[in-house]
C-alpha positions as a LaTeX table, in Angstrom:
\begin{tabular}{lrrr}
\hline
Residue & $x$ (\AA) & $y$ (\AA) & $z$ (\AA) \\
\hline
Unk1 & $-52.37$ & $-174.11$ & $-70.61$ \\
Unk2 & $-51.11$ & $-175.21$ & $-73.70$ \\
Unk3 & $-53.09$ & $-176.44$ & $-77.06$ \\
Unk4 & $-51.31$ & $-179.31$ & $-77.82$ \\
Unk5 & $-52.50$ & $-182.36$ & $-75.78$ \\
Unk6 & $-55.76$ & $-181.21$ & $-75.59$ \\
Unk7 & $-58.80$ & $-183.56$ & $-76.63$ \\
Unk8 & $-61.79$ & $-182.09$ & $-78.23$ \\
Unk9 & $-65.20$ & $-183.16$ & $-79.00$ \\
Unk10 & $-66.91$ & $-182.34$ & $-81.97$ \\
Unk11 & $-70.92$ & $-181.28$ & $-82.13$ \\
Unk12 & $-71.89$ & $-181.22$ & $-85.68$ \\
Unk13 & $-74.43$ & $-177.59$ & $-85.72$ \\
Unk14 & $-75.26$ & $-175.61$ & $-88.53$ \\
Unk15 & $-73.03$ & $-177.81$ & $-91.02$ \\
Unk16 & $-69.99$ & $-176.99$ & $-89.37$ \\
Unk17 & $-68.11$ & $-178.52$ & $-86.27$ \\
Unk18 & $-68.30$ & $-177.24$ & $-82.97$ \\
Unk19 & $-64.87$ & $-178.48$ & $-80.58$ \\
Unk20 & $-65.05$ & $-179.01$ & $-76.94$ \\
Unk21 & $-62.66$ & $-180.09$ & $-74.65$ \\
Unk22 & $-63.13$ & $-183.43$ & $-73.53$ \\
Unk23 & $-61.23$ & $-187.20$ & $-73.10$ \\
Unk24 & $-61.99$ & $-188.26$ & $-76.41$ \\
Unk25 & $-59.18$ & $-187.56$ & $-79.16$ \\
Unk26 & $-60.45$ & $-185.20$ & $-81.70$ \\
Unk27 & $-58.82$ & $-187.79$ & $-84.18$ \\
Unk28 & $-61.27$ & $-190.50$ & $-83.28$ \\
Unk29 & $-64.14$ & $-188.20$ & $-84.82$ \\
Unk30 & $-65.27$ & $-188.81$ & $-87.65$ \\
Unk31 & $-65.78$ & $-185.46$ & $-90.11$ \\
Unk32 & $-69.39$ & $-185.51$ & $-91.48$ \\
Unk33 & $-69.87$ & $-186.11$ & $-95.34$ \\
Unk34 & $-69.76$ & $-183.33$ & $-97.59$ \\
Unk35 & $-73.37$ & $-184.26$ & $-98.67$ \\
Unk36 & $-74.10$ & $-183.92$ & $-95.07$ \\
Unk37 & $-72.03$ & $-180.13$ & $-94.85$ \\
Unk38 & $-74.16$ & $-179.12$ & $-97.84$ \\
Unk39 & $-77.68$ & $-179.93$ & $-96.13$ \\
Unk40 & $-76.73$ & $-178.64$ & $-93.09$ \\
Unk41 & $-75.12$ & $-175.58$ & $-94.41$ \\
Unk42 & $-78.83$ & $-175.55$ & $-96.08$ \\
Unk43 & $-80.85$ & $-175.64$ & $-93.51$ \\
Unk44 & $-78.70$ & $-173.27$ & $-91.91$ \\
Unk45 & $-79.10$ & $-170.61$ & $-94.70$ \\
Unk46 & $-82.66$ & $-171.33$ & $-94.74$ \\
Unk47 & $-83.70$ & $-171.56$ & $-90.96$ \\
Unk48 & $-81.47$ & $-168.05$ & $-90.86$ \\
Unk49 & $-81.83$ & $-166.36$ & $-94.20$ \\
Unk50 & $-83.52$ & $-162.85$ & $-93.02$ \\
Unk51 & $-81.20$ & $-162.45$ & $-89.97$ \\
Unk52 & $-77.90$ & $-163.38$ & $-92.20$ \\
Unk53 & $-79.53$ & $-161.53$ & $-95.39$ \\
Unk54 & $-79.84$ & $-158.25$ & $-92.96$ \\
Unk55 & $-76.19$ & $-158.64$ & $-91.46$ \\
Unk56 & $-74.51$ & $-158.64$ & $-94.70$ \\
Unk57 & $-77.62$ & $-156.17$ & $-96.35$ \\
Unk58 & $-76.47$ & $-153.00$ & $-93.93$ \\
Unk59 & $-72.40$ & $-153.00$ & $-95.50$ \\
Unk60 & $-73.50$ & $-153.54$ & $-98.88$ \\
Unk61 & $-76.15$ & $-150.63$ & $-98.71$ \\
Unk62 & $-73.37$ & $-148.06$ & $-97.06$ \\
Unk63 & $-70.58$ & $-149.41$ & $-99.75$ \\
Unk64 & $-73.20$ & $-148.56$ & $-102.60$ \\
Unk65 & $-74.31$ & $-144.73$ & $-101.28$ \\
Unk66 & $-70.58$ & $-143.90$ & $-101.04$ \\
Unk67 & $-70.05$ & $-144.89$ & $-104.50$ \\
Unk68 & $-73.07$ & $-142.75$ & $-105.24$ \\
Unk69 & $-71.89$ & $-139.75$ & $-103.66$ \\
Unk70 & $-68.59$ & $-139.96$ & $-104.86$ \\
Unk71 & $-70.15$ & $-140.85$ & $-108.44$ \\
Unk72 & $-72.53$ & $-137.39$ & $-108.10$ \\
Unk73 & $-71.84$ & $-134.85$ & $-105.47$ \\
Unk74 & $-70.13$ & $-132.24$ & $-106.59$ \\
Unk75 & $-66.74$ & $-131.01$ & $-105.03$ \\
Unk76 & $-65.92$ & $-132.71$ & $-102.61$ \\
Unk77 & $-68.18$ & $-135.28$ & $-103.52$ \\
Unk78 & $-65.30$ & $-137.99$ & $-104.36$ \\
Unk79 & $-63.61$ & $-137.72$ & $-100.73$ \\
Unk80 & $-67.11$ & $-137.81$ & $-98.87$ \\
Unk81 & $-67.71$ & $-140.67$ & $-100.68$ \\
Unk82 & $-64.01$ & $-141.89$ & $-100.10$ \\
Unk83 & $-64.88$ & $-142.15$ & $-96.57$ \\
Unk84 & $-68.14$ & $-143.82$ & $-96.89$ \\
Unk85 & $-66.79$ & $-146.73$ & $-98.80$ \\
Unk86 & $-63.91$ & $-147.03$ & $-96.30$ \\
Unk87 & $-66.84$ & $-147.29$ & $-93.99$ \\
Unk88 & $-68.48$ & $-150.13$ & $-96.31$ \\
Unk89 & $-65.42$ & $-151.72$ & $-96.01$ \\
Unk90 & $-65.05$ & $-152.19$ & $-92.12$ \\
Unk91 & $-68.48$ & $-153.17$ & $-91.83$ \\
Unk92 & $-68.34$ & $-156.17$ & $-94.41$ \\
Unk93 & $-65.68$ & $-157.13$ & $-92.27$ \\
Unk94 & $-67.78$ & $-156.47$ & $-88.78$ \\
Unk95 & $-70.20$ & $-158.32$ & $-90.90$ \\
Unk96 & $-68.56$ & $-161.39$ & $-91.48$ \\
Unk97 & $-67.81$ & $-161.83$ & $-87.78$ \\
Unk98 & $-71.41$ & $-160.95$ & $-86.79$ \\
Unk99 & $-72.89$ & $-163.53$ & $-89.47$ \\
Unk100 & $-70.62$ & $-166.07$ & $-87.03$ \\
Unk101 & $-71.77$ & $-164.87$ & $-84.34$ \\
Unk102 & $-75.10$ & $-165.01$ & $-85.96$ \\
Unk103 & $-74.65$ & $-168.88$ & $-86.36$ \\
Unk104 & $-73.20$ & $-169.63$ & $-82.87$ \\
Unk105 & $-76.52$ & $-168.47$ & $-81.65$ \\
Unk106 & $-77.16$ & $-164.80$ & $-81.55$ \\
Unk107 & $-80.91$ & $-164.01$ & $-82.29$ \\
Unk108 & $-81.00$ & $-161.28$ & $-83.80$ \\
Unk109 & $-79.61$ & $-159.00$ & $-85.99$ \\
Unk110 & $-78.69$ & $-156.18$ & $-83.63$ \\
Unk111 & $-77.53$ & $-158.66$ & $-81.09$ \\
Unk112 & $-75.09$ & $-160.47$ & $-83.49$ \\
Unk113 & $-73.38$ & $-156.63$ & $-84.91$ \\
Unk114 & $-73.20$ & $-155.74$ & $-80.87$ \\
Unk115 & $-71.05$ & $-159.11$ & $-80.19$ \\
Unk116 & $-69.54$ & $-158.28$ & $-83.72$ \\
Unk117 & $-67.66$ & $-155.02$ & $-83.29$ \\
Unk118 & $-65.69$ & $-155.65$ & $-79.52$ \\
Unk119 & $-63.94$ & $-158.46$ & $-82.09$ \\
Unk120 & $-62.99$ & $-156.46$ & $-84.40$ \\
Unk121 & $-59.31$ & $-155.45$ & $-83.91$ \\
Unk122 & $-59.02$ & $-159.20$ & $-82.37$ \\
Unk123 & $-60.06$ & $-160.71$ & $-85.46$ \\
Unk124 & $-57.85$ & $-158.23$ & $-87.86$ \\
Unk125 & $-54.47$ & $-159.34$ & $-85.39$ \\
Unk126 & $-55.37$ & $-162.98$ & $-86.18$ \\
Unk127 & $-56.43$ & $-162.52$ & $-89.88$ \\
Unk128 & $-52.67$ & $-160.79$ & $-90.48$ \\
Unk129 & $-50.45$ & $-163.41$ & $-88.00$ \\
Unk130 & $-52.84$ & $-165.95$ & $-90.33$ \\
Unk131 & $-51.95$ & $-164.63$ & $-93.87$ \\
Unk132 & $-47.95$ & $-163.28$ & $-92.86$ \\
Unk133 & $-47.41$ & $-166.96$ & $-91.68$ \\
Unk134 & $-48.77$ & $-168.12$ & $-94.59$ \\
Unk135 & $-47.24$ & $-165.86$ & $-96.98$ \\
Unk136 & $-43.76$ & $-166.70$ & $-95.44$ \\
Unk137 & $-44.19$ & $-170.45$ & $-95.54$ \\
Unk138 & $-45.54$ & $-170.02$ & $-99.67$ \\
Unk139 & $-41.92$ & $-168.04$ & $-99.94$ \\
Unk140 & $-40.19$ & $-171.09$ & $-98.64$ \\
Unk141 & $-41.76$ & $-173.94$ & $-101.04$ \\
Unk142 & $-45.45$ & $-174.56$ & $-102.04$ \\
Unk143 & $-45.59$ & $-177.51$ & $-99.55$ \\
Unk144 & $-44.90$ & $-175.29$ & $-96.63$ \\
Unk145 & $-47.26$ & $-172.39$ & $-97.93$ \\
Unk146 & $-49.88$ & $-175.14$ & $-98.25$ \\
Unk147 & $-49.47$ & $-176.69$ & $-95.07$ \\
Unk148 & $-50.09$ & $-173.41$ & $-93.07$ \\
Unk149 & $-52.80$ & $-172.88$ & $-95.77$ \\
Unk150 & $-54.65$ & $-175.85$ & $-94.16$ \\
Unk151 & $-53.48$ & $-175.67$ & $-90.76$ \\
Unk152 & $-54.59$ & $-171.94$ & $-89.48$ \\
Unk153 & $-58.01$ & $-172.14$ & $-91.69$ \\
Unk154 & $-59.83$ & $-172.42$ & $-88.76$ \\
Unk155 & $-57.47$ & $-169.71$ & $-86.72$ \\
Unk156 & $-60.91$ & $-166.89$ & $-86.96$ \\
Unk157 & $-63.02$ & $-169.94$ & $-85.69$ \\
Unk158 & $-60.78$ & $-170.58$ & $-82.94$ \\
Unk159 & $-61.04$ & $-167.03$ & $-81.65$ \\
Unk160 & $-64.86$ & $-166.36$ & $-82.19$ \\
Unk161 & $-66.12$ & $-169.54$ & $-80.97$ \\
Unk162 & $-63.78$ & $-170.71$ & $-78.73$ \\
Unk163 & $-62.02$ & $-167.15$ & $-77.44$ \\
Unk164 & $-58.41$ & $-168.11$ & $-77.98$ \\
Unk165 & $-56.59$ & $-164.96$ & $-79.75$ \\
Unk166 & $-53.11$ & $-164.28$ & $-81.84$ \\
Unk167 & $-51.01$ & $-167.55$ & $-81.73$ \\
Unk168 & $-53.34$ & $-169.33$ & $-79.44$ \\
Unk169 & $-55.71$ & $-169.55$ & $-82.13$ \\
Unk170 & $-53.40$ & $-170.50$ & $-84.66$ \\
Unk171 & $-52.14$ & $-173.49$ & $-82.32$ \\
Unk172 & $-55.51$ & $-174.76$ & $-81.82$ \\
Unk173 & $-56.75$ & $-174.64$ & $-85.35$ \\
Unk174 & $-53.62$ & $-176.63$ & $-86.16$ \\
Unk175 & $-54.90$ & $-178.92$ & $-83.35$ \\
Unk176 & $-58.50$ & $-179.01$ & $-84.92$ \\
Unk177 & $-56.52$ & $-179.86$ & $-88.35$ \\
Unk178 & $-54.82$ & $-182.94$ & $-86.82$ \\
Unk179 & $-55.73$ & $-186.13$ & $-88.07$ \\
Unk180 & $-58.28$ & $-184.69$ & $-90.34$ \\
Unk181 & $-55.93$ & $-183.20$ & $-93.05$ \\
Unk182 & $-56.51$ & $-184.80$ & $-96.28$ \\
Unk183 & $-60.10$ & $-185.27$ & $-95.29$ \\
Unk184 & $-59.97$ & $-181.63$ & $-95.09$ \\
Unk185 & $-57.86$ & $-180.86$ & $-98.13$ \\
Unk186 & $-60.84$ & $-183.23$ & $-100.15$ \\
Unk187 & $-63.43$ & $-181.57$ & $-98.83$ \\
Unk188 & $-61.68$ & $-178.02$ & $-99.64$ \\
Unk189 & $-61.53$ & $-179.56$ & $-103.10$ \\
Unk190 & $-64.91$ & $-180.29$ & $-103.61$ \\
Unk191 & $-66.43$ & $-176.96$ & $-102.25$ \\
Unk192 & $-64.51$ & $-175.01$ & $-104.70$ \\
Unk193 & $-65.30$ & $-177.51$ & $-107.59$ \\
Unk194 & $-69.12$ & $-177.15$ & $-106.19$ \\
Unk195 & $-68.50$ & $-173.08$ & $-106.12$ \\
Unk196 & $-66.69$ & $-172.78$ & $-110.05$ \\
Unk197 & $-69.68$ & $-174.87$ & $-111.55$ \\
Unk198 & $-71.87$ & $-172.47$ & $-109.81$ \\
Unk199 & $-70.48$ & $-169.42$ & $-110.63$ \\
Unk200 & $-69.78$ & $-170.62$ & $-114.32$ \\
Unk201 & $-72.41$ & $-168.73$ & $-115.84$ \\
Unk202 & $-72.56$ & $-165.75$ & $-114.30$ \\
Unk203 & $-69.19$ & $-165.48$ & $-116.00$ \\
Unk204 & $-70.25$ & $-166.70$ & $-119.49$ \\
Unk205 & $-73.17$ & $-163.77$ & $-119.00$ \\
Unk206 & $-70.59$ & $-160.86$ & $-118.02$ \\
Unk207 & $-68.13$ & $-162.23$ & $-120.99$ \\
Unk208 & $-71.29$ & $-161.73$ & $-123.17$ \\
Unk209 & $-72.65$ & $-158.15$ & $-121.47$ \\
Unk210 & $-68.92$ & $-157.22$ & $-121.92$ \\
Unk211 & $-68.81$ & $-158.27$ & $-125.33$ \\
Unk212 & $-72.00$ & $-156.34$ & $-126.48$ \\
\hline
\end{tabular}
């Protein structure tokens, strides 16, 4: 069945909305208050912090021994550590998807890496459909490339939480999008207002250990 005349229902968890199919029109929700996204997103982080610290802890840990090995081993130290990093690498990105899976409900660690990696290749189809669409609609105008910008954001959510893959997910995060854009595109606004203040002086303090 199709994604367009669908209704959802949205169950504000974790800071984040939840959609489920039912009669009311996901237009006549109302999106929580960004004041409200931050405390929940809070609690979240807080109610959750050693299971999501340990998720993203085990790629960070493999990224930084291959750049040791390729940094001391001798020889054939460099492509060892080559293929360590390239190891890193897919499992930030297993990561990410089991740090979802990790807020949908999985209790554990172990459990959330184990729903993680069967979604892998999914989740890598969707990501490029996501970023070639897009790409081509920022190589028509900037409206168009902003548009699909906002309307696929939520194409990853669509597959892990509700299991819809390729351009199935695509279609329903446009759905999810309906109604709600400039609510959205404010919201978007503010979080990345919220996340240069906060990462303001971390840059003034590398200018300055760059400097010296």
């Amino acid at each position: 069945m199709g994604v367009r005349g669908h209704a959802f229902k949205a169950r504000h968890k974790f800071g984040f909305a939840y959609l489920k199919k039912m009669d009311t029109p996901i237009s006549a929700i109302k999106l929580p208050a960004t004041s409200e996204l931050l405390k929940g997103s809070w609690r979240l982080y807080k109610n959750r912090f050693g299971v999501l610290i340990g998720i993203v802890l085990l790629p960070f840990v493999v990224t930084t021994a291959g750049t040791l090995f390729s940094e001391t081993l001798p020889g054939g130290g460099a492509a060892f550590g080559g293929v360590i990093i390239f190891a890193g690498i897919v499992l930030g990105i297993i990561s990410y998807i089991a740090v979802v899976y990790a807020i949908k409900g999985a209790t554990g660690i172990l459990e959330a890496y184990k729903l993680a990696v069967p979604s892998f290749f999914p989740y890598l189809w969707i990501s490029a459909l996501t970023a070639l669409t897009t790409v081509g609609g920022y190589a028509l105008a900037v409206v168009p490339g902003l548009l699909c910008s906002i309307w696929f954001m939520f194409a990853i959510f669509a597959f892990l939480i509700d299991g819809r893959r390729g351009f199935e997910a695509m279609l329903l995060s446009k759905e999810y999008v309906r109604g709600y854009f400039w609510p959205l595109v404010g919201r978007l606004v503010i979080f990345i207002i919220i996340a240069m203040i906060f990462m303001l002086p971390f840059s003034f303090i590398g200018s300055y250990l760059g400097a010296a």
